[in-house]
Structure formats: C-alpha cells, structure tokens
PDB file of C-alpha atoms and ligand atoms in Angstrom:
ATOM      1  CA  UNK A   1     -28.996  32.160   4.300  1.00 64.00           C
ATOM      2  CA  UNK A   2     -26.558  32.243   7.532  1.00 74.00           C
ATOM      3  CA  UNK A   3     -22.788  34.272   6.399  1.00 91.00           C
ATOM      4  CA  UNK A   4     -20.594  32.603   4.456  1.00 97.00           C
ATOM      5  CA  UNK A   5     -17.123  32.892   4.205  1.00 98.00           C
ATOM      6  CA  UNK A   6     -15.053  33.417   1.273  1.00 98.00           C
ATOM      7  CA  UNK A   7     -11.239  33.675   0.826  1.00 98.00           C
ATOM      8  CA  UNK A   8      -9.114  34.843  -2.006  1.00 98.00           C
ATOM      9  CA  UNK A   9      -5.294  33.160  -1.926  1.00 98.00           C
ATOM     10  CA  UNK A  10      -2.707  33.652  -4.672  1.00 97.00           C
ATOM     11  CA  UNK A  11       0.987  34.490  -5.301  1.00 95.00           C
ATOM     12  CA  UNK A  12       2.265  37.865  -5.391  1.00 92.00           C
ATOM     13  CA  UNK A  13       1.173  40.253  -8.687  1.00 92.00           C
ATOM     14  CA  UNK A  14      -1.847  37.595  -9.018  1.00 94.00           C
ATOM     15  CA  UNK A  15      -4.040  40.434  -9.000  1.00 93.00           C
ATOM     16  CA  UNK A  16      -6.112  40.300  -6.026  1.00 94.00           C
ATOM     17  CA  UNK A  17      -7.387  44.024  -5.969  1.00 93.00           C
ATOM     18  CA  UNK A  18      -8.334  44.054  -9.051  1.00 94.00           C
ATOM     19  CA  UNK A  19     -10.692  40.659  -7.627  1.00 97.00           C
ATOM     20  CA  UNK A  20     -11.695  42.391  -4.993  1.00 97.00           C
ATOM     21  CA  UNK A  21     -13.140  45.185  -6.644  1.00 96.00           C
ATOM     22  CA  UNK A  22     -15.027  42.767  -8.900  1.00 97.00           C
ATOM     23  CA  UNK A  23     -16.296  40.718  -5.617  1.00 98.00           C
ATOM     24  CA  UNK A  24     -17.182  43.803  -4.081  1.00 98.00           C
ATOM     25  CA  UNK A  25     -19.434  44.698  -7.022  1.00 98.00           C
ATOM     26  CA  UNK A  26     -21.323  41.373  -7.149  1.00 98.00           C
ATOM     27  CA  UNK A  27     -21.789  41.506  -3.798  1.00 98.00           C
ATOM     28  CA  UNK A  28     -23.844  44.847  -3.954  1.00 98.00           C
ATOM     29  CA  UNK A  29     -25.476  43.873  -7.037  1.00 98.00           C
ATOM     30  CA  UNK A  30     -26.916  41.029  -4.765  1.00 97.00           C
ATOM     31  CA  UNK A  31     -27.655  43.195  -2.040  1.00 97.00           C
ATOM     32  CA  UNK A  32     -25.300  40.722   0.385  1.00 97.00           C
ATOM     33  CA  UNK A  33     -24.316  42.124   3.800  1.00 98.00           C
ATOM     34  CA  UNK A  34     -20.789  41.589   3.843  1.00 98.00           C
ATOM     35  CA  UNK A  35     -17.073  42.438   5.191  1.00 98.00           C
ATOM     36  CA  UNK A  36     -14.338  42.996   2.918  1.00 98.00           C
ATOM     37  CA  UNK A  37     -11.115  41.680   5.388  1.00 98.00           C
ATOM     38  CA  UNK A  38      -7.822  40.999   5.173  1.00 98.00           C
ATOM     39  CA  UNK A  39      -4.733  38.642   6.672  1.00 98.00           C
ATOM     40  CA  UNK A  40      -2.460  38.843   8.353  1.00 98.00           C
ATOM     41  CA  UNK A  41      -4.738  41.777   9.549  1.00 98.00           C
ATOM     42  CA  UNK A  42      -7.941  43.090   9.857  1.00 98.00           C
ATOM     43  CA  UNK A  43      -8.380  44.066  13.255  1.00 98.00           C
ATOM     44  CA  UNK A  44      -6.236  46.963  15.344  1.00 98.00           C
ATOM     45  CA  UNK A  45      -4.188  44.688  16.974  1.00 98.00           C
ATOM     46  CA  UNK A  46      -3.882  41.840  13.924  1.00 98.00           C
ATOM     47  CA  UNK A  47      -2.879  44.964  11.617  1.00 98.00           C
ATOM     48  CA  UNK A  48       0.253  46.096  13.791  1.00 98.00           C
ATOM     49  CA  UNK A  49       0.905  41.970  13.756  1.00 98.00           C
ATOM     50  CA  UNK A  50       1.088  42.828  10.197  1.00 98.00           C
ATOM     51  CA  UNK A  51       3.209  45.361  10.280  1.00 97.00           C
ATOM     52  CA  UNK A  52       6.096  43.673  12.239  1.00 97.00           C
ATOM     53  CA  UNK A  53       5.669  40.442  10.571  1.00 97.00           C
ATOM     54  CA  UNK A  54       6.069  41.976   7.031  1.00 96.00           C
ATOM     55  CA  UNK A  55       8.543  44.788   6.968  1.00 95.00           C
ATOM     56  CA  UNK A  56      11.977  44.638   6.057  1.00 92.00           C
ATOM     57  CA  UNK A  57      14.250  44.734   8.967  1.00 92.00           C
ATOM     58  CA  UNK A  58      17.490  44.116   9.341  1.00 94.00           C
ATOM     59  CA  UNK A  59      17.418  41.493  12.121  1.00 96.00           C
ATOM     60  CA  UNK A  60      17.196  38.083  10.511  1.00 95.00           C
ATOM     61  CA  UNK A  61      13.126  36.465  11.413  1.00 96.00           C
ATOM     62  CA  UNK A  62      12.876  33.472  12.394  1.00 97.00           C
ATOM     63  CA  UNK A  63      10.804  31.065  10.592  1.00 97.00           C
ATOM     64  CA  UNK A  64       8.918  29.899  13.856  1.00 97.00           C
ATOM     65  CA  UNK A  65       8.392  33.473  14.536  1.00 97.00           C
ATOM     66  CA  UNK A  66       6.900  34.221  11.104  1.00 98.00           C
ATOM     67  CA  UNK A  67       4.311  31.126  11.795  1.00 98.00           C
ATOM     68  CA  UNK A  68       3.650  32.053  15.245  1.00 98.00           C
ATOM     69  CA  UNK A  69       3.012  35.693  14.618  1.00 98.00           C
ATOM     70  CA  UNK A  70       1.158  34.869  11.739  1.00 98.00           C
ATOM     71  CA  UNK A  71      -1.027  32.609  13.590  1.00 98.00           C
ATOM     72  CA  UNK A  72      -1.878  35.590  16.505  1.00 98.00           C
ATOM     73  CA  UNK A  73      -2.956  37.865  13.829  1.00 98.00           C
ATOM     74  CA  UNK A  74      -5.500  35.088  13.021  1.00 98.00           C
ATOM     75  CA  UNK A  75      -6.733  34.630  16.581  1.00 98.00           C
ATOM     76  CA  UNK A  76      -7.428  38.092  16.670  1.00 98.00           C
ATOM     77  CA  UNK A  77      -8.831  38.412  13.461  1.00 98.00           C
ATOM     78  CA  UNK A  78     -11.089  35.601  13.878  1.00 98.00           C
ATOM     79  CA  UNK A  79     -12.620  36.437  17.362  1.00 98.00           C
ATOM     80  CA  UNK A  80     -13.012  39.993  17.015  1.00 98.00           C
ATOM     81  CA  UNK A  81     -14.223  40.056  13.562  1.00 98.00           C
ATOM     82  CA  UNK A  82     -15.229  37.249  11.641  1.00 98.00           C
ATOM     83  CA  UNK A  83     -16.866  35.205  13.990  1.00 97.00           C
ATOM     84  CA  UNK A  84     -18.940  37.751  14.740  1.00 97.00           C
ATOM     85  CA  UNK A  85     -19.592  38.484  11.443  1.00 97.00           C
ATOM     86  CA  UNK A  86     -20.380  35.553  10.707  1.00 97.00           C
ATOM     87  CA  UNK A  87     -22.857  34.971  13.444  1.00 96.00           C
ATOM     88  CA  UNK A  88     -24.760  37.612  12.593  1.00 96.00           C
ATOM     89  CA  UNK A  89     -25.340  36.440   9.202  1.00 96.00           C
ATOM     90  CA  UNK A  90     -22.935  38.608   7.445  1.00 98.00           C
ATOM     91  CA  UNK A  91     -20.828  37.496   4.743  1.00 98.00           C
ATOM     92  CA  UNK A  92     -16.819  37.569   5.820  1.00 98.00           C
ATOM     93  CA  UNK A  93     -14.586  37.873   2.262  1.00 98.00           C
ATOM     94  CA  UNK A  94     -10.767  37.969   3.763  1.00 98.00           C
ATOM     95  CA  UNK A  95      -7.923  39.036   1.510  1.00 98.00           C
ATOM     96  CA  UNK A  96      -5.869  35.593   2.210  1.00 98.00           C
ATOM     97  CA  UNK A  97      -6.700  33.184   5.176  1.00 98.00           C
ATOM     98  CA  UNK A  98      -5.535  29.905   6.312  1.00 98.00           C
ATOM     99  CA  UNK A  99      -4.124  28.560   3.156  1.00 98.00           C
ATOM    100  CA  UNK A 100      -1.306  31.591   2.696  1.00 98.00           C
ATOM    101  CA  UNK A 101       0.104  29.809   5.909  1.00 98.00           C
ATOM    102  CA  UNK A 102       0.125  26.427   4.368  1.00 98.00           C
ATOM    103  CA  UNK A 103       1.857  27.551   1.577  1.00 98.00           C
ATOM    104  CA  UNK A 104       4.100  30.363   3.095  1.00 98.00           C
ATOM    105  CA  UNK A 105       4.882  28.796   5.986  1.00 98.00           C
ATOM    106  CA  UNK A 106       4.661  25.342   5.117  1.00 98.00           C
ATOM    107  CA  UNK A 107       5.293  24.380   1.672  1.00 97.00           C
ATOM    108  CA  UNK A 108       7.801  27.386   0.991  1.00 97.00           C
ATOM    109  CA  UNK A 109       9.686  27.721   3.944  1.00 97.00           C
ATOM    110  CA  UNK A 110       9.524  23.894   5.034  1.00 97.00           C
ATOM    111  CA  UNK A 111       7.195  24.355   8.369  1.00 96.00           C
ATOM    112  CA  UNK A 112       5.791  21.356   9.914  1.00 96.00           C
ATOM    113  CA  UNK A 113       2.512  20.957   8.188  1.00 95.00           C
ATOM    114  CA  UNK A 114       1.100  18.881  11.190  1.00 97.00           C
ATOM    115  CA  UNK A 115       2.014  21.603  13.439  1.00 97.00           C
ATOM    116  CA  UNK A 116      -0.199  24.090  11.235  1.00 98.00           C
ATOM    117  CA  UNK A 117      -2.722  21.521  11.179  1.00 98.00           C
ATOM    118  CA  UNK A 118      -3.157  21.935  14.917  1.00 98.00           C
ATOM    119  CA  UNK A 119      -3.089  25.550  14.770  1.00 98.00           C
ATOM    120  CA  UNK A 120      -5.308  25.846  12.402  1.00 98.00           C
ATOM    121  CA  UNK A 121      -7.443  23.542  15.055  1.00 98.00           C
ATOM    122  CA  UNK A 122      -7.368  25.570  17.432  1.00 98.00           C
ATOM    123  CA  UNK A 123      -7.213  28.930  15.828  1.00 98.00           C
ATOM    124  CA  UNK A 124      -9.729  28.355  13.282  1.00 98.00           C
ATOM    125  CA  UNK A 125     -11.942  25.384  14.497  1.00 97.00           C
ATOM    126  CA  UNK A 126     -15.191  24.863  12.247  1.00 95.00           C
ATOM    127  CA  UNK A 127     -14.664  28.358  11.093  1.00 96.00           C
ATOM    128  CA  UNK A 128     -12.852  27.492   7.599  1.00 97.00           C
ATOM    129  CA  UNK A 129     -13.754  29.225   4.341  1.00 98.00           C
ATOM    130  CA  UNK A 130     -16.780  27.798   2.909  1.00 98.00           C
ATOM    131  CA  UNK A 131     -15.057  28.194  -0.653  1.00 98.00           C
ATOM    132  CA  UNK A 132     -11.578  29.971  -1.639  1.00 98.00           C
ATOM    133  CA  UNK A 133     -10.512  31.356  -4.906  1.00 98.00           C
ATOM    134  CA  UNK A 134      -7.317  31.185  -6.035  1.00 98.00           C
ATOM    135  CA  UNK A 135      -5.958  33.574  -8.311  1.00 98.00           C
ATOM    136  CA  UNK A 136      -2.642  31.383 -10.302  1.00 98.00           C
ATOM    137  CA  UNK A 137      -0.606  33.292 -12.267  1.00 97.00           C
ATOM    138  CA  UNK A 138       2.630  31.959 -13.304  1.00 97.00           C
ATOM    139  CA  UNK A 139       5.238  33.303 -11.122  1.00 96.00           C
ATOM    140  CA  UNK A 140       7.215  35.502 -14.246  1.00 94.00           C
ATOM    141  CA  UNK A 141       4.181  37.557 -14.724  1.00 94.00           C
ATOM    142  CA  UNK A 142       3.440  37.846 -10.915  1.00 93.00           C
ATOM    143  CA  UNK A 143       6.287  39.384 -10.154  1.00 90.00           C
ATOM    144  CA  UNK A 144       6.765  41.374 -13.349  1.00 89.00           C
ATOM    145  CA  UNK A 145       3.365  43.152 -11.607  1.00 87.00           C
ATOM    146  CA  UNK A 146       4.982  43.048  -8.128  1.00 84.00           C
ATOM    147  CA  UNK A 147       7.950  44.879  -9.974  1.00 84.00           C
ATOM    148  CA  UNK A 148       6.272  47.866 -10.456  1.00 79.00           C
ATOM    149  CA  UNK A 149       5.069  48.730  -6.420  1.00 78.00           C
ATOM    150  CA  UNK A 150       6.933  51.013  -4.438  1.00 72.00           C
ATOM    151  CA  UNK A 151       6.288  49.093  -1.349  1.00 80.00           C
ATOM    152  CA  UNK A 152       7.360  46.149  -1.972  1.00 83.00           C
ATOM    153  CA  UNK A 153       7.157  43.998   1.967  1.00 88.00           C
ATOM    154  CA  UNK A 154       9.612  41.186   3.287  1.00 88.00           C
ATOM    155  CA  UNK A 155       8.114  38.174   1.476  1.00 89.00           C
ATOM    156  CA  UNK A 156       7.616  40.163  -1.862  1.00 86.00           C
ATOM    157  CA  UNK A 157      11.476  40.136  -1.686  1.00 86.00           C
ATOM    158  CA  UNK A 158      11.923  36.690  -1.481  1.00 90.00           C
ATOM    159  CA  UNK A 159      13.272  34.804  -4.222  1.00 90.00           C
ATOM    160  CA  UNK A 160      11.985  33.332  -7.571  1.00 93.00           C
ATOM    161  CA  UNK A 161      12.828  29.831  -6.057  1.00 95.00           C
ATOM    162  CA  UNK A 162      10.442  30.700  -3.341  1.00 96.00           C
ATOM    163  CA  UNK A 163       7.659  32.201  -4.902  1.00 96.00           C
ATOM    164  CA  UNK A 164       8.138  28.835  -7.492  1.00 97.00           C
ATOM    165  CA  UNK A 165       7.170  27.015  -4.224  1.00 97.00           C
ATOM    166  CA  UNK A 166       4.242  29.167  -2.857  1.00 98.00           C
ATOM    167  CA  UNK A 167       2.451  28.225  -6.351  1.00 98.00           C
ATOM    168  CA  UNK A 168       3.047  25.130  -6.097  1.00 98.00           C
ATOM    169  CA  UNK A 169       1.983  24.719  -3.036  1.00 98.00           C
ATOM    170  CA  UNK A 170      -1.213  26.489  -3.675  1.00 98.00           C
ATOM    171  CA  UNK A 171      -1.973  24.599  -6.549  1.00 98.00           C
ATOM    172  CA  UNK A 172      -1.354  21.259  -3.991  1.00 97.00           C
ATOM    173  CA  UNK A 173      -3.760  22.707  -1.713  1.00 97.00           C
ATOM    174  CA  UNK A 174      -6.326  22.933  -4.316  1.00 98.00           C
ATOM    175  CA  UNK A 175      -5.860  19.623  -5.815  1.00 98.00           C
ATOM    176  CA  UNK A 176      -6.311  18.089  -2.083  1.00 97.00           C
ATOM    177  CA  UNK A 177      -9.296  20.362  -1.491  1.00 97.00           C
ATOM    178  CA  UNK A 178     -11.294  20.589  -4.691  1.00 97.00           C
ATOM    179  CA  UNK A 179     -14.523  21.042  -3.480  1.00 96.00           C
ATOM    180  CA  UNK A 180     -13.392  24.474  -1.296  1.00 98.00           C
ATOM    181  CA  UNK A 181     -10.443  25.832  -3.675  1.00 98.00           C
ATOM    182  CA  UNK A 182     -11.414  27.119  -6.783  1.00 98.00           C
ATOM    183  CA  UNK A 183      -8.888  28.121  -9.524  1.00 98.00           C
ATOM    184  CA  UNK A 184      -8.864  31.103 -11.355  1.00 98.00           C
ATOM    185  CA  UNK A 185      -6.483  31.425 -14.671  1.00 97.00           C
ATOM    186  CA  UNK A 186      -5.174  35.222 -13.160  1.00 97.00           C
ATOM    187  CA  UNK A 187      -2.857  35.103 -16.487  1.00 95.00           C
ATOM    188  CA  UNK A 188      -5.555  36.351 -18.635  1.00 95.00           C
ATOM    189  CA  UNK A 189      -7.141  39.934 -18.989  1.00 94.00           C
ATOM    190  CA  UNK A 190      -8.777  41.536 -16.319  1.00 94.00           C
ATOM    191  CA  UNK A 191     -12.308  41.487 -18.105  1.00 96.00           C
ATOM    192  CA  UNK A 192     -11.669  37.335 -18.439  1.00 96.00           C
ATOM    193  CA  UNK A 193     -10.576  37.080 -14.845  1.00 97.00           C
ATOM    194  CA  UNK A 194     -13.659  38.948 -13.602  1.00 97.00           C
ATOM    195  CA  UNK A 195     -16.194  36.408 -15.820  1.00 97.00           C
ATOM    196  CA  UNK A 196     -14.734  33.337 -14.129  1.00 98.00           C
ATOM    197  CA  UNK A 197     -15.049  35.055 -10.746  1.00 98.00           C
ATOM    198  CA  UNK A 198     -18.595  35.554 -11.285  1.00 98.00           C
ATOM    199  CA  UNK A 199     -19.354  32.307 -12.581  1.00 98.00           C
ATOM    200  CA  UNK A 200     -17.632  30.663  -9.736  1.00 98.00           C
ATOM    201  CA  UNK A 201     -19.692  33.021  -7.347  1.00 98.00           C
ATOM    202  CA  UNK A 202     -22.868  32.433  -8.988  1.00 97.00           C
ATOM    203  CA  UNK A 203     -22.116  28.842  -9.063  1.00 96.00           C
ATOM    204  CA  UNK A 204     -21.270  28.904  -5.290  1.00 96.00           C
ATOM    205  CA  UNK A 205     -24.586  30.676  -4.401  1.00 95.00           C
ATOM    206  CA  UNK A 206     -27.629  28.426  -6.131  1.00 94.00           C
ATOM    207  CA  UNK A 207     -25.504  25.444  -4.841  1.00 94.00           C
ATOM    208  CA  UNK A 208     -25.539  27.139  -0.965  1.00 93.00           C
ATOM    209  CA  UNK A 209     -29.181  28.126  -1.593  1.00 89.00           C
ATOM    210  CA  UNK A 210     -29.973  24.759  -2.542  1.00 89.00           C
ATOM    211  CA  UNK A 211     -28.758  23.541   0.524  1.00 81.00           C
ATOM    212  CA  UNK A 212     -30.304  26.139   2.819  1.00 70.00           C
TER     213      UNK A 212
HETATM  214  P1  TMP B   1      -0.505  40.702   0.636  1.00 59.62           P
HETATM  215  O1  TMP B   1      -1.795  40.519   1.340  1.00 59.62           O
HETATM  216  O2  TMP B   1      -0.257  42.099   0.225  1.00 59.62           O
HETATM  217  O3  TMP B   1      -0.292  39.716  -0.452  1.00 59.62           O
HETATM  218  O4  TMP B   1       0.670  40.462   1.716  1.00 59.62           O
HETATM  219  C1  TMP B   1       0.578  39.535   2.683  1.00 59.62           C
HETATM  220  C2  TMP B   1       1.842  38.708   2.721  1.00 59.62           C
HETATM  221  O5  TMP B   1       1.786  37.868   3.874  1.00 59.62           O
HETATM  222  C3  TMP B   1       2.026  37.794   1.512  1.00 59.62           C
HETATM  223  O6  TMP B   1       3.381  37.789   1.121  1.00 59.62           O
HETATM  224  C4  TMP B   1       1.684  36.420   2.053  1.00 59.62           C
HETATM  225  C5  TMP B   1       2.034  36.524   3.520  1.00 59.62           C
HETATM  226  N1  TMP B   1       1.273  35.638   4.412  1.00 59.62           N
HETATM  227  C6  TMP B   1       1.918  34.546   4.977  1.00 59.62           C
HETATM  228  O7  TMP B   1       3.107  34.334   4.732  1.00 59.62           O
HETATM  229  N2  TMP B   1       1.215  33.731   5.806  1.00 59.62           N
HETATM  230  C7  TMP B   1      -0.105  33.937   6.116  1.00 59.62           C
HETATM  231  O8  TMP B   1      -0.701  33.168   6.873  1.00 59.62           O
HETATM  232  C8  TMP B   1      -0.758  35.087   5.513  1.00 59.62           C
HETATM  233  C9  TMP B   1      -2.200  35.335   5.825  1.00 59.62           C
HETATM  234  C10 TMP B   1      -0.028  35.880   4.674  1.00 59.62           C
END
C-alpha cells in the first residue's frame, strides 16, 4: 500500500496528545512505517514559522500575516517532509493540516475562503489528507483543559466567541467533506475516545486495502 496521510484537527483542550499516543500505538501494532508531524511546523524552518506566528507579542498581528505565515510553514512542511514521506511509501500523520486554516483563518477570523482555496492549490496540490479526524469537544470543556497549561500560545488566548467559531467551523468542514473528516465525540473518557479512534482507523485501512 503507497503512504497515506492522516490528519488530526480539533479545538483547543480537544485532547490531541492523548490521540496521538493512541495512533502511535496502532500504528506499531500494525507494523506501519510512519511520521508523527505537526503544523504549523515540522520542519527547522516551518518550526521557527511556528514560533513567531504563535507567541504572544505585544505588536498587534495582522490577520493576513497570520494566513500568510501560516501558509509558508506549510510549503515547507510539505516539500521537505511529507512529500517525501509520502513518496516513499511512508505513512505522514500531522498534528493539524489544512483544515486548522479554514477554520482559524477563515471561519474564525473572517479570511477569504476563496483565497485559501487557492493556497491550498498551490501549497498543497493533490497532496490532501486521505482522511482527518476530528476531535469535537464542546468549547467549555476544551478550554477548562487548556486552563490548566502553563504555556498557553496567542490563539489559546483568544476568546470564547472565537473558539465558539473554530468549532463550528470544523464541524462545517466535516459536514461538506464527509467522506475525508471523521468525527470523534472528544467529550467522553479517554478509554472511549481511543475505541472510536481505532474503529475509524481500522475502518479506514480494509476500505484503502480494498482499493489497493
Ligand atoms: P496546537 O497544535 O498546539 O493546537 O497549536 C497550534 C495553533 O495554531 C492552534 O491554535 C491552531 C493554530 N493554527 C492556525 O491557526 N492555522 C493553521 O493553519 C494551523 C496549522 C494551526
């Protein structure tokens, strides 16, 4: 089976690590050779994007900047490490991908969403997840969890309105790509989060082996 390429989205406090970890597992247990990545990140350069684009600074950031910067990270990302990964048969799993900017960007802070749609053209090309899981959790008990980090970063500090809108607009993404997005209920206990994350990666795999 050639890589495929799997992307976890959700709100803040929707418990991604703990996802990861469980991913990570399954992914041994099937003897997959895969990449555990992450955006905006995941290379050198795309990390130090990251850094800029998410720390607190006094100097106001322009939502144009955010989008742009956001959208380097991911040209970086993708030509230095996941379409090579991919190439080579390797499985890429990225922390967040091309639907955080949708959201973020778009549905939260108003961007154009034809303007990321040509990004995302040229940026991304063919290269889009071949499935996504998204971890909902309703935005109370997301940031309850966020609450309790030390580090909280720029958008973490943005308000209830906005994080309101970043669900929403992932739950809009996932009712316009149902086939791709998969949700998780990321209310429940860890143990219950981690069962529908298998299924869904079980599922995913007899249905890509099918189509091999
Ligand atoms: P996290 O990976 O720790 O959740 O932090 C990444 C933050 O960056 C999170 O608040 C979502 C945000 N983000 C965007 O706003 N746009 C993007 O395209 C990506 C990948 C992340």
């Amino acid at each position: 089976m050639t890589g495929k390429f799997i992307s976890l989205e959700g709100g803040e406090g929707s418990g991604k690590s703990t996802a990861i970890a469980c991913i990570k597992t399954w992914l041994e247990t099937e003897k997959i050779d895969y990449i555990m990545t992450r955006e905006p990140g995941g290379t050198v350069l795309a990390e130090e994007i990251r850094s800029l684009v998410l720390s607190s600074r006094d100097e106001e950031v322009d939502d144009m900047t955010e989008l742009l910067l956001m959208f380097a990270a991911r040209a970086q990302h993708m030509s230095q490490k996941i379409r090579p990964a991919l190439k080579q048969g390797v499985w890429v799993i990225s922390d967040r991908f091309i639907d955080s900017s949708f959201v973020y960007q778009g549905y939260a802070r108003g961007g154009d969403l034809d303007i990321l749609n040509r990004l995302t053209k040229w940026v991304v090309g063919t290269d889009k997840p071949d499935a996504t899981l998204l971890l909902d959790v309703p935005v109370s008990i997301g940031l309850q969890r966020v609450a309790l980090r030390k580090n909280a970063d720029r958008l973490d500090k943005e308000s209830t309105i906005f994080h309101e809108k970043v669900r929403q607009g992932f739950l809009e993404q996932a009712a316009l790509e149902p086939s791709r997005i998969k949700i998780i209920d990321a209310s429940q206990s860890i143990d219950r989060v981690s069962a529908q994350i298998l299924v869904q990666l079980n599922t995913l795999k007899s249905a890509w082996q099918r189509n091999v």
